[in-house]
Amino acid sequence: MPTQLNVNKVAVRRFLLEKQRLHAEGSAKVSEPDDVLHMIETLECVQLDPVAAVERNQHLVLSARMRGYRPAALEQLLSEGRVFEFWANAACVIPMKDYPMFEVIRRQRCERLQPELDKLGSVVEEVLTRLEVEGPLPAKAFESSDKVHGYWDNTHPKTKATSHALNLLHDIGRIQVVRREGATRFFDLRERAVPQDLLDQASQMDDADARAALVDKYIRAYSVFHPGDPRFGWHRMTAGERRQAVEQRVAQGTLVPIHIEGVKSVHYVRSEDVDRLLEHQASSADPWPVRVGNIRFLPPLDNLLWRRERIMDLFDFSYTWEVYIPAAKRKFGYYAMPILAGDRLIGRMDPRLDRARARLDVQLLQIEPGIRWTKTLCDRLFRALHAFAQFHQAEVGNIERVEPEGLTV
């Protein structure tokens, strides 16, 4: 095994897209829950987000990789207890089999959040008692006139005390989300939501073993990574601890450093992936043709986009989700989605779903400088756009703005 690999951007980019299951057209057959679970296991987790300019992030991530995906399949997995919701890269849906390794995070959070729970007094016990007696309940089932400072309250307390209690109890793992109806989460006690054998494994799991398992899960999810990522390992680690974790695995032979042509930082891949990366290196001069099936619109929190610096390094593409930028200062739009065509990110599309009229409008279609805009690419992009609208059970409506100006669509 080489001590360090020298590879070019094209090879690493294609290797990463393959690992992310964004390289092939995928099956158009309706995806069964088992298929969706397998995809989540392959990706390690999928990020959740409530923003609904179009379909929500978790469903867009899966539909970008599975042409036959339907949101009901993920909802079924959650209601059957085959996945759970917790914090990994952020709030994510995670295979239930991985529940034990997150116990170290639950323990840390319990210690940190206990003072907040104590402030709520009897509200916490009232919530737990109702769940125990009545079973799964949404936040709106709990009435409370008391307002407290919730996670998103900047100045005045606006959050119901019961809602804050539910969020805190979920964050320490005392309760679980057991199903969703749209944006509404239904909670139940952990003891009823998680299989007993996994609860036993979690209670017996050593913190050091759990941290090591989380680092390995992160590495599998990212495939190509740099230890400078503050989210490395998906739990609190100092820069020194991150370096130590990587150096230890390099010494054990499970990680290999790679130098990517034109990229300053040394990145790492798993040793078992080296042969495949070298195969991409050997064929990197061969073009990846752009077809309708490999044009994808990626949501802002897609797994591929988690590390913005990596996207810039490998794709020469600068991406910022502008949802938190004031509207007047946005350049590309509130929900601008990168457009992946073959092995390149060629631009952005800012969509809005008009649910009442079953219409998908595009506020901006932007193509990057240097992209050769041909009739063939235009035709294939618009066929992909119609497929995206069809996933939303809608028709393509207006395209309000195109960049660069004068681009024929």
mmCIF file of C-alpha atoms in Angstrom:
data_model
loop_
_atom_site.group_PDB
_atom_site.id
_atom_site.type_symbol
_atom_site.label_atom_id
_atom_site.label_comp_id
_atom_site.label_asym_id
_atom_site.label_seq_id
_atom_site.Cartn_x
_atom_site.Cartn_y
_atom_site.Cartn_z
ATOM 1 C CA MET A 1 0.000 0.000 0.000
ATOM 2 C CA PRO A 2 1.486 3.407 -0.980
ATOM 3 C CA THR A 3 2.250 5.897 1.803
ATOM 4 C CA GLN A 4 0.669 8.664 -0.279
ATOM 5 C CA LEU A 5 -1.196 8.762 -3.581
ATOM 6 C CA ASN A 6 -0.900 11.508 -6.180
ATOM 7 C CA VAL A 7 -4.165 11.820 -8.063
ATOM 8 C CA ASN A 8 -5.918 14.367 -10.245
ATOM 9 C CA LYS A 9 -9.169 16.171 -9.549
ATOM 10 C CA VAL A 10 -11.155 14.349 -12.202
ATOM 11 C CA ALA A 11 -10.340 10.959 -10.686
ATOM 12 C CA VAL A 12 -11.243 12.035 -7.150
ATOM 13 C CA ARG A 13 -14.390 13.777 -8.336
ATOM 14 C CA ARG A 14 -15.631 10.701 -10.175
ATOM 15 C CA PHE A 15 -14.679 8.412 -7.310
ATOM 16 C CA LEU A 16 -16.627 10.623 -4.907
ATOM 17 C CA LEU A 17 -19.693 10.753 -7.162
ATOM 18 C CA GLU A 18 -19.617 6.973 -7.424
ATOM 19 C CA LYS A 19 -19.429 6.598 -3.643
ATOM 20 C CA GLN A 20 -22.300 9.067 -3.343
ATOM 21 C CA ARG A 21 -24.360 7.052 -5.858
ATOM 22 C CA LEU A 22 -24.569 10.062 -8.179
ATOM 23 C CA HIS A 23 -22.689 8.494 -11.074
ATOM 24 C CA ALA A 24 -25.311 6.287 -12.753
ATOM 25 C CA GLU A 25 -28.828 6.829 -14.022
ATOM 26 C CA GLY A 26 -30.428 4.517 -11.462
ATOM 27 C CA SER A 27 -33.524 2.388 -11.729
ATOM 28 C CA ALA A 28 -36.861 3.981 -12.573
ATOM 29 C CA LYS A 29 -38.836 1.277 -10.747
ATOM 30 C CA VAL A 30 -40.703 2.408 -7.666
ATOM 31 C CA SER A 31 -38.305 2.106 -4.734
ATOM 32 C CA GLU A 32 -39.478 -0.159 -1.936
ATOM 33 C CA PRO A 33 -38.644 0.655 1.709
ATOM 34 C CA ASP A 34 -35.889 -1.983 1.632
ATOM 35 C CA ASP A 35 -34.271 -0.190 -1.324
ATOM 36 C CA VAL A 36 -34.456 3.139 0.483
ATOM 37 C CA LEU A 37 -32.974 1.671 3.663
ATOM 38 C CA HIS A 38 -30.109 0.223 1.637
ATOM 39 C CA MET A 39 -29.429 3.659 0.135
ATOM 40 C CA ILE A 40 -29.433 5.313 3.575
ATOM 41 C CA GLU A 41 -27.049 2.624 4.824
ATOM 42 C CA THR A 42 -24.793 3.285 1.826
ATOM 43 C CA LEU A 43 -24.790 7.023 2.488
ATOM 44 C CA GLU A 44 -24.583 6.376 6.287
ATOM 45 C CA CYS A 45 -27.269 9.012 6.975
ATOM 46 C CA VAL A 46 -29.394 11.636 5.238
ATOM 47 C CA GLN A 47 -29.846 15.157 6.553
ATOM 48 C CA LEU A 48 -33.274 16.404 7.608
ATOM 49 C CA ASP A 49 -34.535 19.917 7.019
ATOM 50 C CA PRO A 50 -38.006 21.499 7.333
ATOM 51 C CA VAL A 51 -37.626 24.057 4.500
ATOM 52 C CA ALA A 52 -40.247 23.228 1.879
ATOM 53 C CA ALA A 53 -39.660 25.499 -1.128
ATOM 54 C CA VAL A 54 -40.000 22.222 -3.009
ATOM 55 C CA GLU A 55 -39.919 18.760 -1.398
ATOM 56 C CA ARG A 56 -37.888 18.595 1.822
ATOM 57 C CA ASN A 57 -34.154 17.939 1.778
ATOM 58 C CA GLN A 58 -34.240 14.290 2.906
ATOM 59 C CA HIS A 59 -36.573 13.348 0.074
ATOM 60 C CA LEU A 60 -34.607 15.331 -2.524
ATOM 61 C CA VAL A 61 -31.373 13.592 -1.492
ATOM 62 C CA LEU A 62 -32.917 10.179 -2.014
ATOM 63 C CA SER A 63 -34.797 11.061 -5.202
ATOM 64 C CA ALA A 64 -31.564 12.388 -6.746
ATOM 65 C CA ARG A 65 -30.156 8.860 -6.426
ATOM 66 C CA MET A 66 -33.292 6.749 -6.947
ATOM 67 C CA ARG A 67 -35.506 7.755 -9.844
ATOM 68 C CA GLY A 68 -38.343 5.621 -8.473
ATOM 69 C CA TYR A 69 -38.157 7.078 -4.963
ATOM 70 C CA ARG A 70 -41.355 8.165 -3.211
ATOM 71 C CA PRO A 71 -41.401 9.962 0.188
ATOM 72 C CA ALA A 72 -43.854 7.428 1.613
ATOM 73 C CA ALA A 73 -41.076 4.825 1.632
ATOM 74 C CA LEU A 74 -38.972 6.839 4.084
ATOM 75 C CA GLU A 75 -42.007 7.579 6.242
ATOM 76 C CA GLN A 76 -42.703 3.844 6.383
ATOM 77 C CA LEU A 77 -39.137 3.077 7.490
ATOM 78 C CA LEU A 78 -39.490 5.581 10.325
ATOM 79 C CA SER A 79 -42.876 4.269 11.462
ATOM 80 C CA GLU A 80 -41.541 0.683 11.378
ATOM 81 C CA GLY A 81 -38.552 1.658 13.532
ATOM 82 C CA ARG A 82 -35.964 0.746 10.902
ATOM 83 C CA VAL A 83 -34.416 4.215 10.994
ATOM 84 C CA PHE A 84 -34.218 6.861 13.706
ATOM 85 C CA GLU A 85 -33.708 10.611 13.835
ATOM 86 C CA PHE A 86 -30.739 12.088 15.659
ATOM 87 C CA TRP A 87 -27.712 14.309 15.192
ATOM 88 C CA ALA A 88 -24.887 13.120 12.910
ATOM 89 C CA ASN A 89 -23.707 15.670 10.335
ATOM 90 C CA ALA A 90 -26.685 17.664 11.658
ATOM 91 C CA ALA A 91 -30.245 16.443 12.263
ATOM 92 C CA CYS A 92 -30.319 13.243 10.206
ATOM 93 C CA VAL A 93 -32.209 10.049 9.553
ATOM 94 C CA ILE A 94 -29.915 7.133 10.448
ATOM 95 C CA PRO A 95 -30.226 3.336 10.165
ATOM 96 C CA MET A 96 -31.556 1.961 13.453
ATOM 97 C CA LYS A 97 -28.715 -0.575 13.639
ATOM 98 C CA ASP A 98 -26.360 2.350 14.373
ATOM 99 C CA TYR A 99 -28.316 3.477 17.432
ATOM 100 C CA PRO A 100 -25.774 2.221 20.042
ATOM 101 C CA MET A 101 -22.774 4.214 18.762
ATOM 102 C CA PHE A 102 -24.625 7.504 19.291
ATOM 103 C CA GLU A 103 -25.014 6.802 23.011
ATOM 104 C CA VAL A 104 -21.855 8.788 23.761
ATOM 105 C CA ILE A 105 -23.497 11.887 22.231
ATOM 106 C CA ARG A 106 -26.695 11.261 24.160
ATOM 107 C CA ARG A 107 -24.696 11.040 27.394
ATOM 108 C CA GLN A 108 -22.827 14.262 26.649
ATOM 109 C CA ARG A 109 -26.029 16.063 25.805
ATOM 110 C CA CYS A 110 -27.790 14.793 28.894
ATOM 111 C CA GLU A 111 -25.063 16.282 31.069
ATOM 112 C CA ARG A 112 -25.068 19.570 29.163
ATOM 113 C CA LEU A 113 -28.842 19.984 28.858
ATOM 114 C CA GLN A 114 -29.909 18.801 32.306
ATOM 115 C CA PRO A 115 -29.939 22.394 33.695
ATOM 116 C CA GLU A 116 -32.383 23.375 30.926
ATOM 117 C CA LEU A 117 -34.592 20.417 31.754
ATOM 118 C CA ASP A 118 -34.466 21.326 35.436
ATOM 119 C CA LYS A 119 -35.727 24.831 34.624
ATOM 120 C CA LEU A 120 -38.865 23.328 33.103
ATOM 121 C CA GLY A 121 -39.723 21.615 36.387
ATOM 122 C CA SER A 122 -42.837 19.440 36.308
ATOM 123 C CA VAL A 123 -43.423 20.072 32.579
ATOM 124 C CA VAL A 124 -40.904 17.356 31.715
ATOM 125 C CA GLU A 125 -42.601 14.741 33.872
ATOM 126 C CA GLU A 126 -46.004 15.735 32.519
ATOM 127 C CA VAL A 127 -44.769 15.201 28.952
ATOM 128 C CA LEU A 128 -43.223 11.815 29.776
ATOM 129 C CA THR A 129 -46.324 10.671 31.640
ATOM 130 C CA ARG A 130 -48.648 11.557 28.783
ATOM 131 C CA LEU A 131 -46.445 9.736 26.280
ATOM 132 C CA GLU A 132 -46.320 6.693 28.522
ATOM 133 C CA VAL A 133 -50.100 6.609 28.926
ATOM 134 C CA GLU A 134 -51.278 7.779 25.502
ATOM 135 C CA GLY A 135 -48.515 6.640 23.152
ATOM 136 C CA PRO A 136 -47.145 8.681 20.230
ATOM 137 C CA LEU A 137 -48.148 12.347 20.319
ATOM 138 C CA PRO A 138 -47.232 15.470 18.326
ATOM 139 C CA ALA A 139 -46.097 18.710 19.969
ATOM 140 C CA LYS A 140 -49.471 20.316 19.250
ATOM 141 C CA ALA A 141 -51.156 17.745 21.502
ATOM 142 C CA PHE A 142 -49.570 19.443 24.513
ATOM 143 C CA GLU A 143 -51.131 22.675 25.694
ATOM 144 C CA SER A 144 -49.069 25.179 27.642
ATOM 145 C CA SER A 145 -49.508 28.874 28.297
ATOM 146 C CA ASP A 146 -45.907 29.191 29.509
ATOM 147 C CA LYS A 147 -43.437 30.519 26.954
ATOM 148 C CA VAL A 148 -39.706 29.872 27.267
ATOM 149 C CA HIS A 149 -36.560 30.562 25.258
ATOM 150 C CA GLY A 150 -36.410 27.761 22.699
ATOM 151 C CA TYR A 151 -33.532 26.953 20.380
ATOM 152 C CA TRP A 152 -34.512 29.563 17.803
ATOM 153 C CA ASP A 153 -35.744 32.374 20.048
ATOM 154 C CA ASN A 154 -33.288 35.256 19.796
ATOM 155 C CA THR A 155 -34.876 37.877 22.035
ATOM 156 C CA HIS A 156 -38.260 37.166 23.604
ATOM 157 C CA PRO A 157 -39.401 33.716 24.788
ATOM 158 C CA LYS A 158 -41.750 32.350 22.129
ATOM 159 C CA THR A 159 -41.613 28.564 22.509
ATOM 160 C CA LYS A 160 -44.215 26.560 24.443
ATOM 161 C CA ALA A 161 -42.669 25.001 27.537
ATOM 162 C CA THR A 162 -43.973 21.595 26.442
ATOM 163 C CA SER A 163 -42.471 21.953 22.949
ATOM 164 C CA HIS A 164 -39.108 22.871 24.437
ATOM 165 C CA ALA A 165 -39.336 19.873 26.760
ATOM 166 C CA LEU A 166 -39.997 17.587 23.784
ATOM 167 C CA ASN A 167 -36.995 18.975 21.903
ATOM 168 C CA LEU A 168 -34.688 18.594 24.892
ATOM 169 C CA LEU A 169 -35.898 15.082 25.664
ATOM 170 C CA HIS A 170 -35.356 14.118 22.043
ATOM 171 C CA ASP A 171 -31.855 15.600 22.039
ATOM 172 C CA ILE A 172 -30.808 13.500 25.032
ATOM 173 C CA GLY A 173 -32.436 10.386 23.562
ATOM 174 C CA ARG A 174 -35.136 9.995 26.205
ATOM 175 C CA ILE A 175 -37.832 10.072 23.512
ATOM 176 C CA GLN A 176 -37.792 9.329 19.783
ATOM 177 C CA VAL A 177 -39.556 10.546 16.663
ATOM 178 C CA VAL A 178 -41.618 7.541 15.616
ATOM 179 C CA ARG A 179 -43.442 8.918 12.603
ATOM 180 C CA ARG A 180 -44.011 12.057 10.562
ATOM 181 C CA GLU A 181 -47.076 13.533 8.922
ATOM 182 C CA GLY A 182 -45.699 16.276 6.695
ATOM 183 C CA ALA A 183 -43.658 18.515 8.986
ATOM 184 C CA THR A 184 -45.357 17.183 12.124
ATOM 185 C CA ARG A 185 -43.285 14.850 14.279
ATOM 186 C CA PHE A 186 -44.853 12.254 16.574
ATOM 187 C CA PHE A 187 -42.875 11.371 19.695
ATOM 188 C CA ASP A 188 -42.828 8.289 21.884
ATOM 189 C CA LEU A 189 -40.697 6.895 24.703
ATOM 190 C CA ARG A 190 -37.344 5.455 23.727
ATOM 191 C CA GLU A 191 -38.217 2.127 25.378
ATOM 192 C CA ARG A 192 -41.069 1.577 22.922
ATOM 193 C CA ALA A 193 -39.292 2.964 19.851
ATOM 194 C CA VAL A 194 -35.901 1.220 19.991
ATOM 195 C CA PRO A 195 -35.425 -2.573 20.027
ATOM 196 C CA GLN A 196 -34.352 -3.854 23.435
ATOM 197 C CA ASP A 197 -31.153 -5.467 22.139
ATOM 198 C CA LEU A 198 -29.989 -2.099 20.767
ATOM 199 C CA LEU A 199 -30.871 -0.371 24.032
ATOM 200 C CA ASP A 200 -28.794 -2.981 25.856
ATOM 201 C CA GLN A 201 -25.867 -2.499 23.473
ATOM 202 C CA ALA A 202 -26.083 1.268 23.919
ATOM 203 C CA SER A 203 -26.078 1.065 27.725
ATOM 204 C CA GLN A 204 -23.054 -1.239 27.681
ATOM 205 C CA MET A 205 -21.077 0.618 25.012
ATOM 206 C CA ASP A 206 -17.806 2.137 26.125
ATOM 207 C CA ASP A 207 -17.446 5.838 25.276
ATOM 208 C CA ALA A 208 -14.090 5.307 23.561
ATOM 209 C CA ASP A 209 -15.520 2.537 21.375
ATOM 210 C CA ALA A 210 -18.517 4.708 20.496
ATOM 211 C CA ARG A 211 -16.279 7.637 19.517
ATOM 212 C CA ALA A 212 -14.158 5.375 17.327
ATOM 213 C CA ALA A 213 -17.289 3.970 15.665
ATOM 214 C CA LEU A 214 -18.569 7.490 14.966
ATOM 215 C CA VAL A 215 -15.245 8.481 13.387
ATOM 216 C CA ASP A 216 -15.359 5.410 11.150
ATOM 217 C CA LYS A 217 -18.966 6.143 10.185
ATOM 218 C CA TYR A 218 -18.016 9.726 9.298
ATOM 219 C CA ILE A 219 -15.123 8.477 7.165
ATOM 220 C CA ARG A 220 -17.385 6.087 5.274
ATOM 221 C CA ALA A 221 -19.951 8.842 4.715
ATOM 222 C CA TYR A 222 -17.430 11.349 3.356
ATOM 223 C CA SER A 223 -15.162 8.868 1.466
ATOM 224 C CA VAL A 224 -12.708 11.698 0.672
ATOM 225 C CA PHE A 225 -12.049 13.954 3.643
ATOM 226 C CA HIS A 226 -9.756 16.410 5.374
ATOM 227 C CA PRO A 227 -9.427 16.312 9.199
ATOM 228 C CA GLY A 228 -9.770 20.098 9.369
ATOM 229 C CA ASP A 229 -13.531 19.658 9.159
ATOM 230 C CA PRO A 230 -14.942 20.822 12.528
ATOM 231 C CA ARG A 231 -17.705 18.202 12.165
ATOM 232 C CA PHE A 232 -15.147 15.406 11.826
ATOM 233 C CA GLY A 233 -16.302 12.325 13.700
ATOM 234 C CA TRP A 234 -19.737 13.848 14.392
ATOM 235 C CA HIS A 235 -18.913 14.483 18.034
ATOM 236 C CA ARG A 236 -16.864 17.059 19.876
ATOM 237 C CA MET A 237 -13.190 16.698 19.035
ATOM 238 C CA THR A 238 -10.320 19.138 19.275
ATOM 239 C CA ALA A 239 -8.075 19.712 16.264
ATOM 240 C CA GLY A 240 -5.421 17.616 17.992
ATOM 241 C CA GLU A 241 -7.846 14.757 18.583
ATOM 242 C CA ARG A 242 -8.911 14.833 14.938
ATOM 243 C CA ARG A 243 -5.298 14.632 13.763
ATOM 244 C CA GLN A 244 -4.567 11.834 16.219
ATOM 245 C CA ALA A 245 -7.561 9.810 15.042
ATOM 246 C CA VAL A 246 -6.420 10.105 11.419
ATOM 247 C CA GLU A 247 -2.744 9.422 12.136
ATOM 248 C CA GLN A 248 -3.665 6.350 14.150
ATOM 249 C CA ARG A 249 -5.660 4.940 11.238
ATOM 250 C CA VAL A 250 -2.886 5.743 8.770
ATOM 251 C CA ALA A 251 -0.436 3.860 11.010
ATOM 252 C CA GLN A 252 -2.878 0.925 11.162
ATOM 253 C CA GLY A 253 -3.113 0.926 7.376
ATOM 254 C CA THR A 254 -6.849 1.647 7.166
ATOM 255 C CA LEU A 255 -6.404 5.183 5.756
ATOM 256 C CA VAL A 256 -4.168 6.469 2.962
ATOM 257 C CA PRO A 257 -3.264 10.145 2.445
ATOM 258 C CA ILE A 258 -3.805 11.502 -1.060
ATOM 259 C CA HIS A 259 -2.373 14.585 -2.725
ATOM 260 C CA ILE A 260 -4.883 15.965 -5.213
ATOM 261 C CA GLU A 261 -3.373 17.893 -8.087
ATOM 262 C CA GLY A 262 -4.030 21.604 -7.599
ATOM 263 C CA VAL A 263 -5.298 21.199 -4.003
ATOM 264 C CA LYS A 264 -3.144 22.380 -1.106
ATOM 265 C CA SER A 265 -4.575 20.281 1.711
ATOM 266 C CA VAL A 266 -3.793 16.595 2.052
ATOM 267 C CA HIS A 267 -6.962 14.499 1.981
ATOM 268 C CA TYR A 268 -7.556 10.884 2.989
ATOM 269 C CA VAL A 269 -9.377 7.829 1.669
ATOM 270 C CA ARG A 270 -9.902 4.362 3.085
ATOM 271 C CA SER A 271 -7.246 1.872 2.022
ATOM 272 C CA GLU A 272 -9.940 -0.468 0.680
ATOM 273 C CA ASP A 273 -10.986 2.276 -1.765
ATOM 274 C CA VAL A 274 -7.524 2.889 -3.219
ATOM 275 C CA ASP A 275 -7.827 0.419 -6.105
ATOM 276 C CA ARG A 276 -11.089 1.960 -7.270
ATOM 277 C CA LEU A 277 -9.656 5.465 -7.028
ATOM 278 C CA LEU A 278 -6.690 4.374 -9.150
ATOM 279 C CA GLU A 279 -9.060 2.903 -11.735
ATOM 280 C CA HIS A 280 -10.698 6.314 -12.029
ATOM 281 C CA GLN A 281 -7.242 7.855 -12.312
ATOM 282 C CA ALA A 282 -6.395 5.552 -15.207
ATOM 283 C CA SER A 283 -9.594 6.489 -17.077
ATOM 284 C CA SER A 284 -9.754 10.163 -16.103
ATOM 285 C CA ALA A 285 -8.997 11.321 -19.663
ATOM 286 C CA ASP A 286 -12.141 9.560 -20.916
ATOM 287 C CA PRO A 287 -15.251 11.804 -20.976
ATOM 288 C CA TRP A 288 -18.291 11.147 -18.825
ATOM 289 C CA PRO A 289 -21.174 11.770 -21.224
ATOM 290 C CA VAL A 290 -24.028 13.956 -20.007
ATOM 291 C CA ARG A 291 -27.359 12.165 -20.281
ATOM 292 C CA VAL A 292 -30.789 13.023 -18.952
ATOM 293 C CA GLY A 293 -30.391 10.360 -16.260
ATOM 294 C CA ASN A 294 -27.196 11.828 -14.833
ATOM 295 C CA ILE A 295 -28.394 15.436 -14.674
ATOM 296 C CA ARG A 296 -29.481 16.026 -11.101
ATOM 297 C CA PHE A 297 -30.660 18.987 -9.033
ATOM 298 C CA LEU A 298 -29.021 18.686 -5.625
ATOM 299 C CA PRO A 299 -30.678 20.132 -2.504
ATOM 300 C CA PRO A 300 -28.623 22.550 -0.380
ATOM 301 C CA LEU A 301 -27.962 19.911 2.308
ATOM 302 C CA ASP A 302 -27.180 17.012 -0.021
ATOM 303 C CA ASN A 303 -24.462 14.687 1.276
ATOM 304 C CA LEU A 304 -22.177 15.676 -1.598
ATOM 305 C CA LEU A 305 -22.368 19.335 -0.519
ATOM 306 C CA TRP A 306 -21.694 18.885 3.193
ATOM 307 C CA ARG A 307 -18.135 20.198 2.969
ATOM 308 C CA ARG A 308 -18.194 23.365 0.849
ATOM 309 C CA GLU A 309 -14.399 23.586 0.684
ATOM 310 C CA ARG A 310 -14.267 20.125 -0.876
ATOM 311 C CA ILE A 311 -16.767 21.171 -3.536
ATOM 312 C CA MET A 312 -14.597 24.158 -4.397
ATOM 313 C CA ASP A 313 -11.438 22.028 -4.477
ATOM 314 C CA LEU A 314 -12.823 19.197 -6.601
ATOM 315 C CA PHE A 315 -15.488 20.868 -8.753
ATOM 316 C CA ASP A 316 -14.182 24.471 -8.881
ATOM 317 C CA PHE A 317 -17.688 25.427 -7.800
ATOM 318 C CA SER A 318 -18.467 27.950 -5.076
ATOM 319 C CA TYR A 319 -21.715 27.236 -3.272
ATOM 320 C CA THR A 320 -23.492 29.003 -0.433
ATOM 321 C CA TRP A 321 -27.037 28.267 0.625
ATOM 322 C CA GLU A 322 -28.530 31.744 0.737
ATOM 323 C CA VAL A 323 -31.547 30.930 2.917
ATOM 324 C CA TYR A 324 -30.065 32.948 5.809
ATOM 325 C CA ILE A 325 -28.920 35.859 3.636
ATOM 326 C CA PRO A 326 -31.295 38.864 3.403
ATOM 327 C CA ALA A 327 -33.322 38.666 0.202
ATOM 328 C CA ALA A 328 -31.851 41.873 -1.216
ATOM 329 C CA LYS A 329 -28.328 40.455 -0.921
ATOM 330 C CA ARG A 330 -28.989 37.047 -2.463
ATOM 331 C CA LYS A 331 -27.170 36.342 -5.698
ATOM 332 C CA PHE A 332 -28.717 33.041 -6.728
ATOM 333 C CA GLY A 333 -31.832 32.683 -4.581
ATOM 334 C CA TYR A 334 -33.413 31.294 -1.441
ATOM 335 C CA TYR A 335 -33.303 27.635 -2.514
ATOM 336 C CA ALA A 336 -30.755 27.588 -5.319
ATOM 337 C CA MET A 337 -29.914 23.950 -6.077
ATOM 338 C CA PRO A 338 -26.592 23.030 -7.748
ATOM 339 C CA ILE A 339 -27.011 21.294 -11.101
ATOM 340 C CA LEU A 340 -24.891 18.163 -11.503
ATOM 341 C CA ALA A 341 -24.377 17.112 -15.125
ATOM 342 C CA GLY A 342 -22.164 14.091 -15.577
ATOM 343 C CA ASP A 343 -19.133 14.781 -13.381
ATOM 344 C CA ARG A 344 -19.429 18.584 -13.256
ATOM 345 C CA LEU A 345 -21.496 21.116 -11.366
ATOM 346 C CA ILE A 346 -22.678 23.369 -14.188
ATOM 347 C CA GLY A 347 -24.924 25.907 -12.466
ATOM 348 C CA ARG A 348 -27.877 26.455 -10.168
ATOM 349 C CA MET A 349 -31.651 26.270 -10.290
ATOM 350 C CA ASP A 350 -33.838 28.141 -7.797
ATOM 351 C CA PRO A 351 -37.256 26.406 -7.802
ATOM 352 C CA ARG A 352 -40.591 27.052 -6.097
ATOM 353 C CA LEU A 353 -43.375 24.538 -5.914
ATOM 354 C CA ASP A 354 -46.854 26.004 -6.228
ATOM 355 C CA ARG A 355 -48.688 23.154 -4.551
ATOM 356 C CA ALA A 356 -52.162 24.591 -5.080
ATOM 357 C CA ARG A 357 -51.633 24.778 -8.847
ATOM 358 C CA ALA A 358 -49.330 21.719 -9.129
ATOM 359 C CA ARG A 359 -46.758 23.892 -10.878
ATOM 360 C CA LEU A 360 -42.991 24.119 -10.507
ATOM 361 C CA ASP A 361 -41.713 27.612 -11.224
ATOM 362 C CA VAL A 362 -38.034 28.444 -11.637
ATOM 363 C CA GLN A 363 -36.988 31.829 -10.317
ATOM 364 C CA LEU A 364 -33.452 31.487 -11.664
ATOM 365 C CA LEU A 365 -31.654 29.142 -14.039
ATOM 366 C CA GLN A 366 -27.945 29.948 -13.904
ATOM 367 C CA ILE A 367 -25.170 28.329 -15.939
ATOM 368 C CA GLU A 368 -21.551 28.682 -14.834
ATOM 369 C CA PRO A 369 -18.991 30.576 -16.954
ATOM 370 C CA GLY A 370 -16.994 28.181 -19.082
ATOM 371 C CA ILE A 371 -19.817 25.689 -19.590
ATOM 372 C CA ARG A 372 -20.378 25.089 -23.290
ATOM 373 C CA TRP A 373 -24.108 25.646 -23.741
ATOM 374 C CA THR A 374 -25.302 23.486 -26.614
ATOM 375 C CA LYS A 375 -28.748 22.567 -27.878
ATOM 376 C CA THR A 376 -28.142 18.993 -26.720
ATOM 377 C CA LEU A 377 -27.264 20.076 -23.193
ATOM 378 C CA CYS A 378 -30.261 22.440 -23.155
ATOM 379 C CA ASP A 379 -32.640 19.697 -24.278
ATOM 380 C CA ARG A 380 -31.320 17.193 -21.743
ATOM 381 C CA LEU A 381 -31.389 19.724 -18.923
ATOM 382 C CA PHE A 382 -35.021 20.538 -19.619
ATOM 383 C CA ARG A 383 -35.987 16.898 -19.809
ATOM 384 C CA ALA A 384 -34.349 16.463 -16.390
ATOM 385 C CA LEU A 385 -36.259 19.506 -15.137
ATOM 386 C CA HIS A 386 -39.548 17.976 -16.282
ATOM 387 C CA ALA A 387 -38.614 14.741 -14.473
ATOM 388 C CA PHE A 388 -37.906 16.804 -11.335
ATOM 389 C CA ALA A 389 -41.330 18.438 -11.655
ATOM 390 C CA GLN A 390 -42.942 15.046 -12.210
ATOM 391 C CA PHE A 391 -41.422 13.800 -8.933
ATOM 392 C CA HIS A 392 -43.342 16.668 -7.321
ATOM 393 C CA GLN A 393 -46.496 15.688 -9.233
ATOM 394 C CA ALA A 394 -46.339 19.044 -10.989
ATOM 395 C CA GLU A 395 -45.770 20.620 -14.384
ATOM 396 C CA VAL A 396 -42.947 23.016 -15.216
ATOM 397 C CA GLY A 397 -44.228 26.591 -15.097
ATOM 398 C CA ASN A 398 -42.360 29.863 -15.621
ATOM 399 C CA ILE A 399 -38.619 30.310 -15.861
ATOM 400 C CA GLU A 400 -38.372 33.853 -14.599
ATOM 401 C CA ARG A 401 -34.674 34.646 -15.012
ATOM 402 C CA VAL A 402 -31.772 33.097 -16.877
ATOM 403 C CA GLU A 403 -28.052 33.772 -16.390
ATOM 404 C CA PRO A 404 -26.027 34.641 -18.286
ATOM 405 C CA GLU A 405 -28.428 37.002 -20.014
ATOM 406 C CA GLY A 406 -29.065 36.007 -23.579
ATOM 407 C CA LEU A 407 -28.812 32.282 -22.854
ATOM 408 C CA THR A 408 -31.380 30.603 -25.079
ATOM 409 C CA VAL A 409 -33.699 28.248 -23.251
#
